[in-house]
PDB file of C-alpha atoms in Angstrom:
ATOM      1  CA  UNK C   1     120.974 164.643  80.426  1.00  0.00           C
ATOM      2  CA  UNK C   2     119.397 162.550  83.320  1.00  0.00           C
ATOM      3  CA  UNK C   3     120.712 162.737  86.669  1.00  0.00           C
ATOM      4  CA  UNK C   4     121.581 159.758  88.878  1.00  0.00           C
ATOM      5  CA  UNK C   5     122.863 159.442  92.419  1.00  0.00           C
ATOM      6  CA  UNK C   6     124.462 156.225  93.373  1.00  0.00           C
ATOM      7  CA  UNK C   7     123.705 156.026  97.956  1.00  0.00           C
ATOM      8  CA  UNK C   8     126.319 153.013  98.311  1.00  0.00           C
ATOM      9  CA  UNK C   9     128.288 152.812 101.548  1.00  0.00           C
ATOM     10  CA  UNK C  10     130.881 150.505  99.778  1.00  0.00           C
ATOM     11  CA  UNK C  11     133.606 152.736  97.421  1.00  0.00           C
ATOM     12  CA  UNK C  12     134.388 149.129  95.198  1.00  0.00           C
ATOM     13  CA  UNK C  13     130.517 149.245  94.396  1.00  0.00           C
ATOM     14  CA  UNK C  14     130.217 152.562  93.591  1.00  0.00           C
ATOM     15  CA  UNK C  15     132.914 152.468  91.316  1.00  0.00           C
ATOM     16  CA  UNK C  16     131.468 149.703  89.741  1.00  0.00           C
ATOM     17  CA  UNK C  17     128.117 151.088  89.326  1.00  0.00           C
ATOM     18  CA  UNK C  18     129.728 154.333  87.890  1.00  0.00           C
ATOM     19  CA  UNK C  19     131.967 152.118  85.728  1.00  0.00           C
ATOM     20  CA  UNK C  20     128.472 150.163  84.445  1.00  0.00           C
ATOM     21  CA  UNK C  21     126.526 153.871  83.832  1.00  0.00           C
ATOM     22  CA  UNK C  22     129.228 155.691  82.009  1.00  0.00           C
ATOM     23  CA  UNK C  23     128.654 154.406  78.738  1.00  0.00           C
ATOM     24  CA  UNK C  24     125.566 156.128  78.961  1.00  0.00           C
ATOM     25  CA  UNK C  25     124.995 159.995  78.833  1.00  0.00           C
ATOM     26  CA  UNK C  26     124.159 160.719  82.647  1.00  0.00           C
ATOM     27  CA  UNK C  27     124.906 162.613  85.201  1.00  0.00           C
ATOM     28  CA  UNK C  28     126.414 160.706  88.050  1.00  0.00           C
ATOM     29  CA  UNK C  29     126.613 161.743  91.408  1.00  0.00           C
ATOM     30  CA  UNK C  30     127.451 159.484  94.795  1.00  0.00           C
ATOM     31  CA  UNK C  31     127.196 159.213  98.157  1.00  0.00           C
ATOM     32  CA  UNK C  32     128.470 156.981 100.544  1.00  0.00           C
ATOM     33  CA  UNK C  33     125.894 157.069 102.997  1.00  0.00           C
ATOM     34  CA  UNK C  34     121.550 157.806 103.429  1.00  0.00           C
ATOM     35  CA  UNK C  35     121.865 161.214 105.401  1.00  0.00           C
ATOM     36  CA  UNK C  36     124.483 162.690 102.801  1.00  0.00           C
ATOM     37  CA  UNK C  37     121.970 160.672  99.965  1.00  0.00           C
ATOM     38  CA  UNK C  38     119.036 162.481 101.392  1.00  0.00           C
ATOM     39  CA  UNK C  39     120.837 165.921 101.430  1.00  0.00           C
ATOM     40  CA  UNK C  40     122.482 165.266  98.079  1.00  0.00           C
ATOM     41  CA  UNK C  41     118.970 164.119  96.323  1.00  0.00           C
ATOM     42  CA  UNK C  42     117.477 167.745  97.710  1.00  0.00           C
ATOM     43  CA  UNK C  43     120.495 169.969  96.317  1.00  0.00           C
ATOM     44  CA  UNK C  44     120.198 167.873  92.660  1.00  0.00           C
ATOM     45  CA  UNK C  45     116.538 166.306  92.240  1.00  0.00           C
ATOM     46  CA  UNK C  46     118.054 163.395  90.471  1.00  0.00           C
ATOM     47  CA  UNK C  47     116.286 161.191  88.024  1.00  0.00           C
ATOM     48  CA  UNK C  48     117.137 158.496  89.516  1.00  0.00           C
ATOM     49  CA  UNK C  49     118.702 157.039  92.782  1.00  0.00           C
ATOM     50  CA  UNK C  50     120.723 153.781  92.955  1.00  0.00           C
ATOM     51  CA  UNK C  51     119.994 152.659  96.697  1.00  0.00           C
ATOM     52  CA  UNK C  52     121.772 150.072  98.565  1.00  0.00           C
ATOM     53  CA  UNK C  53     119.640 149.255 101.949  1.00  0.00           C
ATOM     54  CA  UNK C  54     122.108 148.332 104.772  1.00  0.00           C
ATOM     55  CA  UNK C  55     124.791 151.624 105.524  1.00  0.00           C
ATOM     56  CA  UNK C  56     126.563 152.661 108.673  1.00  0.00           C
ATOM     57  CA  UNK C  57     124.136 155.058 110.807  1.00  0.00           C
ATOM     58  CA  UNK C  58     120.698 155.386 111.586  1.00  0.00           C
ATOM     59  CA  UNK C  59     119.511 155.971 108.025  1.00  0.00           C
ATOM     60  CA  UNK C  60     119.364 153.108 105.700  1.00  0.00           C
ATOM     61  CA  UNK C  61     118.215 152.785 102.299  1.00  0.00           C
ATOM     62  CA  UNK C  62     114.247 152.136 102.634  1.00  0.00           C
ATOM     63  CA  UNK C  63     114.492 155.477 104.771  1.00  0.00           C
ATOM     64  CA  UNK C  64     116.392 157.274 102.317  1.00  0.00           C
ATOM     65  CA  UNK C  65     113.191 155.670  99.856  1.00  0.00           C
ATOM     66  CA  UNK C  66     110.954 156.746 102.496  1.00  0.00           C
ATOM     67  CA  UNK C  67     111.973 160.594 102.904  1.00  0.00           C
ATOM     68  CA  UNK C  68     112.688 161.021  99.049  1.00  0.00           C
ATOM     69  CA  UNK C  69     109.076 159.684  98.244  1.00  0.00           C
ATOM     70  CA  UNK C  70     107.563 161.706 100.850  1.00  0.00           C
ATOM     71  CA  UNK C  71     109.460 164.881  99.554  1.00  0.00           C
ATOM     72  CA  UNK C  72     106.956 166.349  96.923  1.00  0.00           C
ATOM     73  CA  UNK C  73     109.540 168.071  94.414  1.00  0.00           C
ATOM     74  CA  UNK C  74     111.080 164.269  94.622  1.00  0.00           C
ATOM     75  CA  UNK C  75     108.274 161.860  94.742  1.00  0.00           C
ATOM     76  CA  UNK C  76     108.718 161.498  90.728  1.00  0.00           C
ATOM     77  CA  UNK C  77     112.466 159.723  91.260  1.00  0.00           C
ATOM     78  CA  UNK C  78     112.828 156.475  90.307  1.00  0.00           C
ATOM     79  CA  UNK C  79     114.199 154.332  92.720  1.00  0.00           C
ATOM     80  CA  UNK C  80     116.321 151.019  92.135  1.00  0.00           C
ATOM     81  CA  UNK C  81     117.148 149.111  95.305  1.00  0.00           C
ATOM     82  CA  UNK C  82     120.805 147.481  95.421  1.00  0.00           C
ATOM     83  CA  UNK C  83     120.745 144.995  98.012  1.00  0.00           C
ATOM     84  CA  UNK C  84     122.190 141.958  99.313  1.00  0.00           C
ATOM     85  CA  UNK C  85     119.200 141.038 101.724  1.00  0.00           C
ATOM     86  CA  UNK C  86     117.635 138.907  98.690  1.00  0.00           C
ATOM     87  CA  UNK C  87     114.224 137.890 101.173  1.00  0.00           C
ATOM     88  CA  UNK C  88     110.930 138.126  99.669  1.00  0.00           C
ATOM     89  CA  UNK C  89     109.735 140.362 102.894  1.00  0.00           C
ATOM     90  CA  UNK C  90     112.609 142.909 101.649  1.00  0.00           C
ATOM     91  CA  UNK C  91     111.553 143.250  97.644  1.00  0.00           C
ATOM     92  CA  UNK C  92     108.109 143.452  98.977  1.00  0.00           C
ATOM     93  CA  UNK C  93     108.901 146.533 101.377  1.00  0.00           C
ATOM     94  CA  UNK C  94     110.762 147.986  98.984  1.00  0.00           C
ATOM     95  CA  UNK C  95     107.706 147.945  96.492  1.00  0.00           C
ATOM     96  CA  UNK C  96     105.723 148.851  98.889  1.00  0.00           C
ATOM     97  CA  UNK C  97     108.014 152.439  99.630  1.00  0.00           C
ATOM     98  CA  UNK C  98     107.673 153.334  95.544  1.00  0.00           C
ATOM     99  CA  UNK C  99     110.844 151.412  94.128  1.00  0.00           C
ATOM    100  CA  UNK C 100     111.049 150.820  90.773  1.00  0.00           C
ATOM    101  CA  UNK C 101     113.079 147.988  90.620  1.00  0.00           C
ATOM    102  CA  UNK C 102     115.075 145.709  92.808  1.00  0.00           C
ATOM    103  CA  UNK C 103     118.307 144.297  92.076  1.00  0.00           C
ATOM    104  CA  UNK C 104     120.257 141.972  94.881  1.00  0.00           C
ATOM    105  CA  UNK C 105     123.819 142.120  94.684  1.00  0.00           C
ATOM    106  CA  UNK C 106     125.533 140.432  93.300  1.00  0.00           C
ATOM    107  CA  UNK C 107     124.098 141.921  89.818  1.00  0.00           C
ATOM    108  CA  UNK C 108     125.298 141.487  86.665  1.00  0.00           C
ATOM    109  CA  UNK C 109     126.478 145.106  85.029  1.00  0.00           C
ATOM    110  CA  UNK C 110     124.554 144.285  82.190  1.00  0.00           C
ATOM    111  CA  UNK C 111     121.462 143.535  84.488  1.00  0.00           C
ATOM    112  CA  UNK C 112     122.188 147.097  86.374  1.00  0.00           C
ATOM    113  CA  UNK C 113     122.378 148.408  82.802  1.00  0.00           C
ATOM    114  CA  UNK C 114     119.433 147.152  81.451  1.00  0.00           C
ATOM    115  CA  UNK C 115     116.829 148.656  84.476  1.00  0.00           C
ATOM    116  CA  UNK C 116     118.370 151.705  84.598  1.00  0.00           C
ATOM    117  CA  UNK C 117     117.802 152.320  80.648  1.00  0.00           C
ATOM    118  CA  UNK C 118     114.642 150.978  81.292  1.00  0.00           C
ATOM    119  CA  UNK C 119     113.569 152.855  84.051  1.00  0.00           C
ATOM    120  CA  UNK C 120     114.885 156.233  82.897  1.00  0.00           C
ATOM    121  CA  UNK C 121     113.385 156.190  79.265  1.00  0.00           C
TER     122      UNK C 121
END
């Protein structure tokens, strides 16, 4: 079974994105910030992590991208960005850090569905 951890600040999106990934056989796992995301991705080596970019505190989601890459036993998770900064300059970053994919809220369920599948197969 493949392990994902949702790093959302917001509880309404995390249920939703839990909600969206339960009709498929994974693991979930969340966290509602990047320092308790970063700790969380060490104890579990997830699959995959679902990463929103702007949380409360100093770490934020292309940090959270930046220490998981940089982590050897985790440099093989997929990453898919959940975002509401939409800008060009942000997908680009995010590319550039190792994501997978890029998704700016809002996102369809389906569309969540669809590069998660994609991404973990």
């Amino acid at each position: 079974m493949k392990r994902v951890l949702i790093v959302e600040d917001q509880l309404d999106i995390r249920e939703l994105i839990r909600m969206t990934l339960e009709i498929e056989d994974l693991d979930i796992h969340e966290a509602e910030n990047g320092t308790i995301g970063i700790e969380m991705a060490k104890q579990l080596r997830p699959d995959m992590l679902l990463l929103d970019i702007m949380m409360p505190g100093h770490v934020d989601g292309f940090e959270v991208c930046r220490q998981i890459k940089s982590t050897p036993e985790l440099a093989s998770t997929k990453v898919i960005f959940l975002s509401a900064k939409g800008q060009e300059s942000d997908r680009q970053l995010g590319q550039s850090l190792g994501a997978e994919a890029y998704l700016t809220k809002p996102f369809s369920p389906r569309q969540l569905l669809e590069v998660v599948t994609k991404h973990l197969n």
